[in-house]
Coordinates of C-alpha atoms and ligand atoms in Angstrom, one line a residue:
Chain A
M1 CA 0.0 0.0 0.0
N2 CA 3.0 2.2 0.6
D3 CA 3.8 3.0 -3.0
T4 CA 0.4 3.2 -4.6
D5 CA -1.8 5.7 -2.8
R6 CA 0.9 8.2 -1.9
K7 CA 1.4 11.4 -3.8
L8 CA 5.0 12.4 -3.6
G9 CA 6.0 16.0 -4.5
P10 CA 9.1 17.3 -6.1
T11 CA 12.6 16.8 -4.6
I12 CA 12.8 18.7 -1.3
L13 CA 16.3 17.6 -0.4
K14 CA 19.2 16.4 -2.5
V15 CA 22.6 15.6 -1.1
E16 CA 25.4 15.1 -3.7
S17 CA 28.8 13.5 -3.3
I18 CA 28.9 14.2 0.4
S19 CA 32.2 13.2 2.1
L20 CA 33.0 13.7 5.8
A21 CA 36.1 12.5 7.7
F22 CA 37.1 12.8 11.4
G23 CA 40.8 12.7 11.4
G24 CA 41.5 9.4 9.6
V25 CA 38.0 8.0 10.0
K26 CA 36.0 8.4 6.9
A27 CA 32.5 8.6 8.3
L28 CA 30.9 9.3 4.8
T29 CA 32.3 8.8 1.4
N30 CA 30.7 10.3 -1.7
I31 CA 27.1 9.9 -0.6
S32 CA 24.3 11.1 -2.9
F33 CA 20.6 10.7 -2.6
E34 CA 17.3 12.6 -2.9
V35 CA 14.3 13.0 -0.7
K36 CA 10.9 13.8 -2.3
Q37 CA 8.3 15.9 -0.6
H38 CA 6.0 13.9 1.6
E39 CA 8.2 10.9 1.4
I40 CA 9.3 8.7 4.3
L41 CA 12.9 7.7 3.6
A42 CA 14.7 5.3 5.9
I43 CA 18.5 5.2 6.3
I44 CA 19.7 1.8 7.4
G45 CA 23.1 0.2 8.0
P46 CA 25.2 -1.4 10.7
N47 CA 26.5 0.6 13.6
G48 CA 29.2 3.1 12.6
A49 CA 28.0 3.2 9.0
G50 CA 27.6 6.9 9.1
K51 CA 23.9 7.2 9.4
S52 CA 23.8 9.8 12.3
S53 CA 26.6 11.7 10.6
M54 CA 24.5 12.0 7.5
L55 CA 21.6 13.6 9.5
N56 CA 24.1 15.8 11.2
V57 CA 25.3 17.0 7.8
I58 CA 21.8 17.7 6.7
N59 CA 20.9 20.0 9.6
G60 CA 24.3 21.6 9.9
V61 CA 25.7 20.1 13.0
Y62 CA 28.6 18.6 11.0
H63 CA 30.1 20.3 8.0
P64 CA 31.1 18.0 5.1
N65 CA 34.5 18.1 3.6
A66 CA 33.1 17.8 0.1
G67 CA 29.8 17.7 -1.7
S68 CA 26.7 19.9 -1.7
I69 CA 23.3 20.0 -0.1
T70 CA 20.3 21.3 -2.1
Y71 CA 17.4 22.1 0.1
K72 CA 14.2 23.6 -1.4
G73 CA 16.1 24.6 -4.5
N74 CA 19.1 26.3 -2.8
V75 CA 22.5 24.7 -3.2
R76 CA 24.9 24.9 -0.3
Q77 CA 28.3 23.5 0.6
Q78 CA 27.0 23.1 4.1
M79 CA 24.1 23.8 6.4
K80 CA 24.2 25.8 9.6
P81 CA 22.0 24.5 12.5
Y82 CA 20.1 27.8 12.9
E83 CA 19.6 28.2 9.2
A84 CA 18.3 24.6 9.0
A85 CA 15.9 25.3 11.8
S86 CA 14.6 28.5 10.2
Q87 CA 14.1 26.7 6.9
G88 CA 11.9 24.1 8.4
I89 CA 14.2 21.2 9.3
A90 CA 13.7 19.7 12.7
R91 CA 15.1 16.5 14.2
T92 CA 15.5 14.2 17.2
F93 CA 18.7 12.6 18.4
Q94 CA 19.9 9.1 18.8
N95 CA 20.9 9.8 22.4
I96 CA 18.0 11.9 23.5
A97 CA 18.9 15.6 23.6
L98 CA 16.1 17.0 25.7
F99 CA 16.5 19.9 28.1
K100 CA 16.7 17.8 31.3
G101 CA 15.9 20.6 33.8
M102 CA 12.7 21.7 32.0
S103 CA 9.2 20.3 32.1
V104 CA 7.7 18.4 29.2
L105 CA 5.6 21.5 28.4
D106 CA 8.6 23.9 28.4
N107 CA 10.6 21.5 26.3
I108 CA 7.9 21.4 23.6
M109 CA 7.4 25.1 23.9
T110 CA 11.1 25.6 23.0
G111 CA 10.1 24.1 19.6
R112 CA 8.0 27.2 19.0
T113 CA 10.9 29.6 19.5
L114 CA 11.3 30.6 15.8
K115 CA 7.6 31.4 15.6
M116 CA 7.6 33.7 18.5
N117 CA 8.6 37.4 18.2
A118 CA 7.3 39.4 21.2
G119 CA 9.8 42.1 22.1
F120 CA 12.1 42.1 25.1
L121 CA 10.2 44.7 27.1
A122 CA 6.9 43.1 26.5
Q123 CA 8.3 39.9 27.9
C124 CA 9.8 41.6 30.9
L125 CA 6.4 43.0 31.8
H126 CA 4.4 40.1 30.4
I127 CA 2.0 42.4 28.8
G128 CA 0.0 42.5 25.5
P129 CA 1.9 40.7 22.7
A130 CA 4.1 38.6 25.0
R131 CA 1.2 37.3 27.0
N132 CA -1.0 36.7 24.0
E133 CA 1.8 35.0 22.2
E134 CA 2.4 32.6 25.1
I135 CA -1.2 31.6 25.1
E136 CA -1.5 31.2 21.4
H137 CA 1.6 29.0 21.2
R138 CA 0.6 27.1 24.3
K139 CA -2.6 26.0 22.4
K140 CA -0.5 24.7 19.6
V141 CA 1.7 22.8 22.0
E142 CA -1.4 21.4 23.8
E143 CA -2.5 20.0 20.4
I144 CA 0.8 18.2 20.1
I145 CA 0.6 16.9 23.7
D146 CA -2.9 15.5 22.9
F147 CA -1.6 14.0 19.6
L148 CA 1.2 12.2 21.4
Q149 CA -1.0 11.3 24.4
I150 CA 1.3 12.7 27.0
Q151 CA -1.3 14.9 28.7
S152 CA -0.7 13.5 32.2
I153 CA 3.0 14.3 32.2
R154 CA 3.0 17.8 30.8
K155 CA 4.3 19.4 34.0
T156 CA 6.9 16.7 34.8
P157 CA 10.6 17.5 34.4
V158 CA 11.8 15.4 31.5
G159 CA 14.7 14.0 33.4
R160 CA 12.3 12.0 35.6
L161 CA 10.6 10.3 32.6
P162 CA 11.3 6.8 31.4
Y163 CA 13.2 6.4 28.2
G164 CA 10.3 5.7 25.9
L165 CA 8.4 8.8 27.0
Q166 CA 11.5 10.9 26.6
K167 CA 11.7 9.8 23.0
R168 CA 8.1 10.8 22.5
V169 CA 8.6 14.2 24.1
E170 CA 11.6 14.8 21.9
L171 CA 9.4 14.1 18.9
G172 CA 6.9 16.6 20.3
R173 CA 9.6 19.3 20.5
A174 CA 10.5 18.7 16.9
L175 CA 6.8 18.7 15.8
A176 CA 6.2 22.0 17.6
A177 CA 8.4 23.6 15.0
E178 CA 5.9 22.5 12.4
P179 CA 8.8 21.2 10.2
E180 CA 8.7 20.5 6.5
L181 CA 11.5 18.0 6.9
L182 CA 11.8 15.9 10.0
L183 CA 14.9 13.9 10.7
L184 CA 14.5 11.1 13.3
D185 CA 17.6 9.3 14.6
E186 CA 16.6 5.9 15.8
P187 CA 13.2 7.0 17.3
M188 CA 12.4 3.5 18.4
A189 CA 15.7 2.3 19.8
G190 CA 15.3 0.6 23.1
M191 CA 11.5 0.5 23.0
N192 CA 9.3 -2.5 23.5
I193 CA 6.9 -3.7 20.8
E194 CA 4.0 -1.7 22.1
E195 CA 6.0 1.5 22.3
K196 CA 7.3 0.9 18.8
E197 CA 3.8 0.5 17.5
D198 CA 2.8 3.8 19.0
M199 CA 5.8 5.5 17.6
S200 CA 5.2 4.1 14.2
R201 CA 1.7 5.3 14.2
F202 CA 2.8 8.8 15.3
I203 CA 5.3 8.9 12.4
L204 CA 2.7 7.8 9.9
D205 CA 0.2 10.2 11.2
V206 CA 2.6 13.1 11.1
N207 CA 3.5 12.2 7.5
D208 CA -0.2 11.8 6.6
E209 CA -1.9 14.7 8.4
F210 CA 0.8 17.4 8.1
G211 CA 2.4 16.2 4.9
T212 CA 5.8 16.3 6.7
T213 CA 8.7 14.7 4.8
I214 CA 10.5 12.3 7.0
V215 CA 14.0 10.9 7.0
L216 CA 14.5 8.2 9.7
I217 CA 17.2 6.0 10.9
E218 CA 16.0 2.6 12.2
H219 CA 17.4 -0.8 12.9
D220 CA 14.2 -2.8 13.2
M221 CA 13.8 -4.1 9.7
G222 CA 10.1 -4.9 10.2
V223 CA 9.4 -1.3 11.1
V224 CA 11.6 0.0 8.3
M225 CA 9.9 -2.1 5.7
D226 CA 6.4 -1.1 6.9
L227 CA 7.0 2.6 7.2
S228 CA 9.3 3.7 4.5
D229 CA 8.7 4.6 0.9
R230 CA 12.3 4.2 0.1
I231 CA 15.4 3.0 1.8
V232 CA 19.0 4.1 1.6
V233 CA 21.6 1.6 2.8
L234 CA 25.0 2.8 4.2
D235 CA 27.9 0.6 5.0
Y236 CA 31.3 1.9 6.2
G237 CA 30.3 5.4 5.1
K238 CA 29.4 4.2 1.6
K239 CA 26.0 4.0 0.0
I240 CA 25.4 0.4 -1.0
G241 CA 21.7 0.5 -1.8
D242 CA 18.9 2.9 -2.6
G243 CA 15.4 1.8 -3.5
T244 CA 11.9 0.7 -2.4
P245 CA 11.6 -1.8 0.4
T246 CA 11.0 -4.6 -2.1
E247 CA 14.1 -3.7 -4.1
I248 CA 16.2 -3.5 -1.0
R249 CA 15.0 -6.8 0.2
N250 CA 16.3 -8.4 -3.0
N251 CA 19.5 -6.4 -3.3
K252 CA 22.4 -8.9 -3.2
E253 CA 25.0 -6.5 -1.8
V254 CA 22.7 -5.3 0.9
I255 CA 21.8 -8.8 1.9
D256 CA 25.5 -9.7 2.2
A257 CA 26.5 -6.6 4.1
Y258 CA 23.6 -6.2 6.4
L259 CA 20.3 -8.0 6.1
G260 CA 21.8 -11.4 6.2
V261 CA 23.7 -10.6 9.3
S262 CA 21.1 -8.8 11.4
D263 CA 17.8 -10.7 11.0
Chain B
M1 CA -2.7 24.6 56.0
F2 CA -4.7 23.8 52.9
Y3 CA -2.3 24.1 50.1
R4 CA -4.2 22.2 47.4
E5 CA -4.8 22.1 43.7
A6 CA -8.0 20.0 44.2
G7 CA -11.1 21.8 43.0
Q8 CA -9.1 24.4 41.2
F9 CA -9.5 23.4 37.6
K10 CA -7.8 25.7 35.2
T11 CA -10.2 26.4 32.4
S12 CA -7.9 28.3 30.2
Y13 CA -4.2 28.2 29.4
K14 CA -4.0 31.8 30.5
A15 CA -5.0 30.8 34.0
D16 CA -2.6 27.9 33.9
Q17 CA 0.2 30.2 32.8
A18 CA -0.3 32.7 35.6
V19 CA 2.8 33.3 37.7
F20 CA 1.3 31.5 40.8
P21 CA -1.1 29.1 39.4
I22 CA -2.4 27.8 42.7
F23 CA -4.6 30.0 44.7
Q24 CA -2.7 29.3 47.9
D25 CA 0.5 30.5 46.1
K26 CA -1.2 33.8 45.7
I27 CA -2.0 33.8 49.4
F28 CA 1.7 33.1 50.2
V29 CA 2.8 36.0 48.1
A30 CA 0.2 38.3 49.6
I31 CA 1.3 37.2 53.1
W32 CA 4.9 38.0 52.2
L33 CA 4.1 41.3 50.7
F34 CA 2.0 42.1 53.8
I35 CA 4.9 41.2 56.1
G36 CA 7.3 43.2 54.0
F37 CA 5.3 46.3 53.6
V38 CA 3.3 46.4 56.9
V39 CA 4.5 44.0 59.6
V40 CA 8.3 44.6 59.3
P41 CA 8.0 48.4 59.3
M42 CA 5.8 48.3 62.4
L43 CA 8.0 46.0 64.4
A44 CA 11.6 46.4 63.3
S45 CA 14.1 48.6 65.1
E46 CA 16.5 50.9 63.3
Y47 CA 19.3 48.5 63.9
M48 CA 17.3 45.7 62.3
F49 CA 16.7 47.7 59.2
R50 CA 20.3 48.7 58.9
A51 CA 21.9 45.3 59.8
I52 CA 19.4 42.9 58.4
F53 CA 16.6 44.0 56.2
I54 CA 18.3 46.5 53.9
P55 CA 21.4 44.4 53.2
V56 CA 19.3 41.2 52.8
I57 CA 17.0 42.9 50.3
I58 CA 19.8 44.4 48.2
M59 CA 21.7 41.2 48.2
A60 CA 18.5 39.3 47.2
L61 CA 18.3 41.6 44.2
A62 CA 22.0 40.8 43.3
A63 CA 21.5 37.1 43.9
I64 CA 18.4 36.9 41.7
G65 CA 20.5 38.7 39.0
L66 CA 23.3 36.2 39.3
N67 CA 20.9 33.3 39.4
L68 CA 19.5 34.4 36.0
L69 CA 23.0 33.9 34.6
V70 CA 24.3 30.9 36.5
G71 CA 21.1 29.0 37.5
Y72 CA 19.0 29.6 34.4
C73 CA 21.6 30.0 31.6
G74 CA 24.3 27.8 33.1
Q75 CA 27.1 30.4 32.7
V76 CA 29.4 30.5 35.7
S77 CA 30.4 34.0 36.9
L78 CA 32.7 35.2 39.6
G79 CA 32.2 38.8 38.5
S80 CA 29.2 39.9 40.6
G81 CA 31.3 42.2 42.8
A82 CA 32.6 43.8 39.7
F83 CA 29.2 44.3 38.2
M84 CA 28.0 45.8 41.5
A85 CA 31.0 48.1 41.4
V86 CA 30.3 49.2 37.9
G87 CA 26.7 49.9 38.9
A88 CA 27.7 51.9 41.9
Y89 CA 30.5 54.0 40.3
A90 CA 28.5 54.6 37.1
A91 CA 25.5 55.8 39.1
Y92 CA 27.9 58.1 41.1
N93 CA 29.4 59.6 38.0
F94 CA 26.0 60.2 36.4
M95 CA 24.9 61.8 39.5
I96 CA 27.8 64.2 40.0
R97 CA 28.2 65.0 36.3
V98 CA 24.6 65.4 35.4
P99 CA 23.2 66.8 38.7
E100 CA 19.7 67.4 37.3
L101 CA 19.1 63.6 36.8
N102 CA 16.8 61.9 39.2
P103 CA 18.9 59.6 41.4
L104 CA 16.7 56.6 40.6
I105 CA 17.4 57.2 36.9
C106 CA 21.1 57.3 37.8
F107 CA 20.7 53.9 39.5
L108 CA 19.1 52.5 36.4
L109 CA 21.9 54.0 34.3
G110 CA 24.3 52.4 36.6
G111 CA 22.6 49.1 35.9
L112 CA 22.8 49.8 32.1
S113 CA 26.5 50.5 32.4
A114 CA 26.9 47.1 34.1
T115 CA 24.9 45.6 31.2
V116 CA 27.4 47.0 28.7
V117 CA 30.3 45.6 30.7
G118 CA 28.5 42.3 31.2
V119 CA 27.9 41.8 27.5
I120 CA 31.5 42.6 26.7
F121 CA 32.8 40.2 29.3
G122 CA 30.1 37.7 28.3
I123 CA 31.7 37.3 24.9
P124 CA 34.2 34.7 26.1
S125 CA 31.3 32.5 27.1
L126 CA 30.6 31.9 23.4
R127 CA 33.9 29.9 23.3
I128 CA 34.6 28.7 26.8
K129 CA 32.6 27.0 29.5
G130 CA 32.6 26.2 33.2
F131 CA 35.8 26.6 35.0
Y132 CA 37.5 28.6 32.3
L133 CA 34.6 31.0 32.0
A134 CA 34.8 31.5 35.8
V135 CA 38.4 32.5 35.4
A136 CA 37.6 34.9 32.6
T137 CA 35.0 36.6 34.8
L138 CA 37.5 36.7 37.6
A139 CA 39.7 38.8 35.3
L140 CA 36.9 41.3 35.2
Q141 CA 36.9 41.4 39.0
F142 CA 40.6 42.4 39.1
F143 CA 40.1 44.8 36.2
T144 CA 37.4 46.8 38.0
D145 CA 39.3 46.7 41.3
W146 CA 42.2 48.2 39.5
T147 CA 40.2 50.7 37.4
F148 CA 38.3 52.2 40.3
S149 CA 41.3 52.5 42.6
R150 CA 43.8 53.7 40.0
I151 CA 41.8 55.9 37.6
D152 CA 41.0 58.9 39.7
W153 CA 38.4 60.3 37.3
F154 CA 35.9 57.6 38.4
T155 CA 36.1 58.8 42.1
N156 CA 36.0 62.4 41.0
Y157 CA 39.7 62.9 42.3
T158 CA 38.8 62.5 45.9
P159 CA 42.2 62.3 47.7
S160 CA 41.5 59.1 49.7
G161 CA 39.9 57.3 46.7
S162 CA 36.8 56.6 48.8
I163 CA 33.4 58.1 48.0
A164 CA 30.9 59.5 50.4
V165 CA 27.4 60.4 49.3
Q166 CA 24.5 62.3 50.7
P167 CA 21.1 60.5 51.2
I168 CA 19.3 60.6 47.9
E169 CA 16.4 62.8 47.3
V170 CA 13.5 61.8 45.0
L171 CA 10.7 64.2 44.2
G172 CA 11.3 66.0 47.5
V173 CA 11.5 62.9 49.6
V174 CA 14.9 62.5 51.3
F175 CA 15.8 58.8 51.9
D176 CA 17.7 59.4 55.1
S177 CA 16.0 57.2 57.7
P178 CA 16.4 53.5 57.8
I179 CA 12.7 52.9 57.3
R180 CA 12.6 55.0 54.1
K181 CA 15.7 53.3 52.8
Y182 CA 14.0 50.0 53.5
F183 CA 10.9 50.9 51.5
L184 CA 13.0 52.1 48.6
C185 CA 14.9 48.9 48.4
L186 CA 11.8 46.7 48.9
V187 CA 10.1 48.4 46.0
F188 CA 13.1 47.8 43.8
L189 CA 13.2 44.2 44.9
V190 CA 9.5 43.6 44.2
I191 CA 9.6 45.2 40.7
F192 CA 12.8 43.4 39.7
T193 CA 11.4 40.1 41.0
I194 CA 8.3 40.5 38.9
I195 CA 10.5 41.3 35.8
G196 CA 12.8 38.4 36.5
K197 CA 9.9 36.0 37.0
N198 CA 8.3 37.2 33.7
I199 CA 11.5 36.7 31.8
V200 CA 12.2 33.2 33.0
R201 CA 8.7 31.9 32.3
G202 CA 8.7 33.2 28.7
R203 CA 10.6 32.6 25.5
I204 CA 13.8 34.2 26.7
G205 CA 13.9 32.1 29.9
R206 CA 13.3 28.9 28.0
A207 CA 16.1 29.9 25.6
W208 CA 18.4 30.3 28.6
M209 CA 17.5 27.0 30.2
A210 CA 17.7 25.2 26.8
T211 CA 21.2 26.6 26.3
R212 CA 22.1 25.5 29.8
D213 CA 20.8 22.0 29.5
M214 CA 21.9 21.1 25.9
D215 CA 23.3 23.8 23.7
V216 CA 23.5 21.7 20.5
A217 CA 19.8 20.8 20.7
A218 CA 18.9 24.4 21.5
E219 CA 20.6 25.5 18.3
I220 CA 18.9 23.0 16.1
I221 CA 15.5 24.2 17.1
G222 CA 16.4 27.8 16.4
I223 CA 17.7 29.2 19.6
R224 CA 20.9 31.1 18.9
P225 CA 23.4 30.4 21.8
V226 CA 25.0 33.7 21.1
Y227 CA 21.8 35.6 21.8
A228 CA 20.8 33.4 24.7
K229 CA 24.2 33.7 26.5
L230 CA 24.7 37.4 25.8
S231 CA 21.1 38.3 26.8
A232 CA 21.6 36.4 30.0
F233 CA 24.8 38.3 30.7
A234 CA 23.0 41.6 29.9
V235 CA 20.0 41.1 32.1
S236 CA 21.9 39.6 34.9
S237 CA 24.5 42.4 35.0
F238 CA 21.7 44.9 34.9
F239 CA 20.1 43.5 38.0
I240 CA 23.5 43.2 39.8
G241 CA 24.5 46.7 38.7
V242 CA 21.3 48.2 40.1
A243 CA 21.9 46.2 43.3
G244 CA 25.4 47.7 43.4
A245 CA 24.1 51.2 43.1
L246 CA 21.6 50.6 45.9
W247 CA 24.3 49.0 48.0
A248 CA 26.6 52.0 47.7
F249 CA 24.1 54.8 47.9
V250 CA 21.5 53.4 50.3
H251 CA 23.3 50.8 52.4
L252 CA 26.9 52.0 52.7
G253 CA 26.7 55.7 52.1
S254 CA 30.4 55.8 51.8
W255 CA 32.7 53.2 50.2
E256 CA 36.0 52.4 48.6
P257 CA 36.8 49.9 45.8
L258 CA 37.4 47.2 48.4
A259 CA 33.7 47.2 49.2
F260 CA 33.2 45.4 45.9
D261 CA 36.0 42.9 45.9
I262 CA 36.2 39.2 45.1
N263 CA 34.7 38.3 48.5
L264 CA 31.5 39.9 47.5
S265 CA 31.5 37.9 44.3
F266 CA 31.9 34.7 46.2
S267 CA 29.2 35.7 48.8
I268 CA 26.7 36.2 46.0
L269 CA 27.6 33.0 44.3
F270 CA 27.2 31.2 47.6
M271 CA 23.7 32.8 48.0
V272 CA 22.8 31.4 44.6
I273 CA 24.1 27.9 45.3
I274 CA 22.6 27.7 48.8
G275 CA 19.4 29.4 47.8
G276 CA 18.9 27.2 44.8
L277 CA 20.2 27.3 41.2
G278 CA 17.5 28.3 38.7
S279 CA 15.0 29.7 41.2
I280 CA 14.0 33.3 41.9
V281 CA 12.9 32.5 45.4
G282 CA 16.2 30.8 45.9
G283 CA 18.0 34.1 45.4
M284 CA 16.1 35.6 48.2
L285 CA 16.4 32.7 50.5
G286 CA 20.2 32.5 49.9
A287 CA 20.7 36.2 50.5
A288 CA 18.8 36.0 53.7
F289 CA 20.6 33.0 54.8
I290 CA 24.1 34.2 54.1
T291 CA 23.5 37.6 55.5
L292 CA 21.9 36.3 58.7
L293 CA 24.2 33.4 59.4
P294 CA 27.1 35.5 60.7
L295 CA 24.8 37.6 62.9
F296 CA 23.2 34.5 64.2
L297 CA 26.6 32.9 65.0
N298 CA 27.6 36.0 66.8
Q299 CA 24.6 35.9 69.0
L300 CA 24.6 32.2 69.6
P301 CA 27.2 32.2 72.4
V302 CA 25.5 35.0 74.1
W303 CA 22.2 33.2 74.1
L304 CA 23.8 30.0 75.2
G305 CA 25.8 31.8 77.9
I306 CA 29.2 30.4 76.7
N307 CA 32.3 32.2 75.8
I308 CA 33.7 31.8 72.3
S309 CA 36.2 34.2 70.8
T310 CA 35.2 36.2 67.7
A311 CA 38.1 34.6 65.8
M312 CA 36.6 31.2 66.5
I313 CA 33.2 32.5 65.3
S314 CA 34.5 33.7 62.0
H315 CA 36.3 30.3 61.6
L316 CA 33.0 28.6 62.4
E317 CA 31.3 30.7 59.8
F318 CA 33.7 29.6 57.1
M319 CA 33.4 26.0 58.1
I320 CA 29.6 26.1 58.0
F321 CA 29.5 27.8 54.7
G322 CA 32.0 25.3 53.3
A323 CA 30.0 22.4 54.6
L324 CA 26.7 23.8 53.3
I325 CA 28.1 24.5 49.9
I326 CA 29.4 21.0 49.5
F327 CA 26.1 19.7 50.8
F328 CA 24.0 21.7 48.4
L329 CA 26.2 21.1 45.4
A330 CA 26.4 17.3 46.0
V331 CA 23.0 16.5 47.5
E332 CA 20.5 19.2 46.7
P333 CA 21.6 21.5 43.9
L334 CA 18.2 23.1 43.9
G335 CA 19.0 24.5 47.3
L336 CA 16.8 26.0 49.9
A337 CA 14.2 26.8 47.2
R338 CA 13.8 23.0 46.7
I339 CA 13.4 22.5 50.4
W340 CA 10.7 25.2 50.4
Q341 CA 9.0 23.5 47.5
I342 CA 9.1 20.1 49.2
T343 CA 7.6 21.7 52.2
K344 CA 4.8 23.1 50.1
E345 CA 4.2 19.7 48.4
K346 CA 4.0 18.1 51.9
L347 CA 1.5 20.8 52.9
R348 CA -0.5 20.1 49.7
L349 CA -1.0 16.5 50.8
W350 CA -1.2 17.2 54.5
P351 CA -2.5 15.6 56.7
F352 CA -2.8 12.5 54.5
P353 CA 0.6 11.7 53.0
H354 CA -0.9 9.5 50.2
Ligands
ADP401 N1 32.0 13.8 16.4 C1 32.7 12.7 15.9 N2 34.1 12.7 16.1 C2 34.8 11.7 15.7 N3 34.3 10.6 15.0 C3 33.0 10.6 14.8 C4 32.1 11.6 15.3 N4 30.9 11.3 14.9 C5 30.9 10.2 14.3 N5 32.2 9.7 14.2 C6 32.6 8.5 13.6 O1 32.0 8.4 12.3 C7 31.6 7.1 12.0 C8 30.1 7.0 11.8 O2 29.4 7.3 12.9 P1 27.9 7.5 13.0 O3 27.5 8.4 12.0 O4 27.5 7.8 14.4 O5 27.3 6.0 12.6 P2 25.9 5.4 12.8 O6 24.9 6.4 13.2 O7 25.6 4.8 11.5 O8 26.0 4.3 13.8 C9 32.0 6.2 13.2 O9 33.2 5.6 13.0 C10 32.2 7.2 14.3 O10 33.1 6.8 15.3
MG402 MG1 23.8 6.6 14.9

């Protein structure tokens, strides 16, 4: 059902010949692929293959040594994190990167930062624009809280939450930015089956309802095959496969390098 | 003792976002304001105003200011004494060079001068963190000590290098008696507390806390660490600078550069740590605690009828501070404010603990 009833748009992101090295370690070598609007693209590969590095290049946390990134028609040598955020790219991290000392609500509210613009003085006095803005954005955040079914923990400091819920809150923070392109780094790692099912449903709903383009890294092949429109396979920093789930399942090189070994 | 949420359903986000969402919290605040504005002025002696209330209030203002930087934004600073000095000397210079200015405006200009210095000395925070940043702010401390004792222009060429000022006069009211000074400081504290609370619960406060907790993640959702850190330095220095002007003009009356040395910086940092990092109430509790502890220790032997030398008492003071700081850093980084909060949570459930 994946491929048939979906309407993919034009290319939103195109990375070309990206290479990235840390000292002698070649994390990425000459990687190129495209992501179409409204697509769910999965990046798979064994540990250390360069998957997280690839996401870091896309939203500007790492700067590649070579190659280019074309996002929404603009070609760049590299992204900057702030620029990526303001252009509609949001993400979650493999090792949860929430703001530990803040409540769930405040964490998700930070996702609205770029949409808020009340002046400094108004904020000091909490008058007019500042107060209205807080309320207006709080409404949006409450919608996300409802969507992710985390109403009961909205005032809890995130540091006290179990791992699975933290992953959910981190997704919430990314969604609060209303991104066009959402990068998810192992959103289901360490979860039990039920939590994985919830998370899969959230991802599909986000893609469906808001039309968000999603690039996700995931190890669970069952989940990957179910969710994604297309799969890019990395191994030792090189791309060894790119295609629909069916194509990847039958790709000899991929089976040898990865699928055969893992499940 | 009915501190409860039950029955108070918030029907709008506006209500839920109020500064004190629980009705009983409002009562607490009202009680404190009543004590501050009515009970204390009725009961306190001149000595108590001078030795306890005025210094505690001004230090609370400074500690809240430092807490914005250290507790909320996570940037360590040992420069509070320096920012207070800048506030005090700048206010003094505005006052003598532009005599027609209202003294309160001069205090605020003193605060703004501290802001400028704070932003400049905040620039290293964009590259360095923690211990190294603390050392950089320490440099500011030595820099201001030197500037105000060596460059005579700042002290208006007074031969001794110390400054003595007349009680300030605002709209015909002379703030010469302890009780008037007390009211003046209290009004400053209340206004700045409201501003501080407003800032930390809004976008800027979240940007600070996000930068403190995880700066990479803050950046990828569109918070610029540069703005977050420098704005924290700016606001924090403003608070501390105004506190410095009050300290000099209202509390001390005459002072020399030594009044704002590194010891003062440490005291304020201790107030923040003991009071509670990242809490406005914490700044107040810490200021009260650190100002009152020496007075208390001095009185203790008298009450107990035993003889302890003053030297011994000041040693004791250091030991107690040391122990408390280690305790709070290791066991309860949220400080006295956390203990206050736990007490409130207990009250909320009282008398049924489950
Ligand atoms: N910040 C970094 N500094 C040094 N080496 C890094 C850094 N980030 C990633 N690497 C290296 O790059 C390679 C790819 O890592 P990563 O992208 O995290 O792989 P994956 O996410 O596929 O497990 C690994 O060899 C890793 O050690
Ligand atoms: Mg990874």
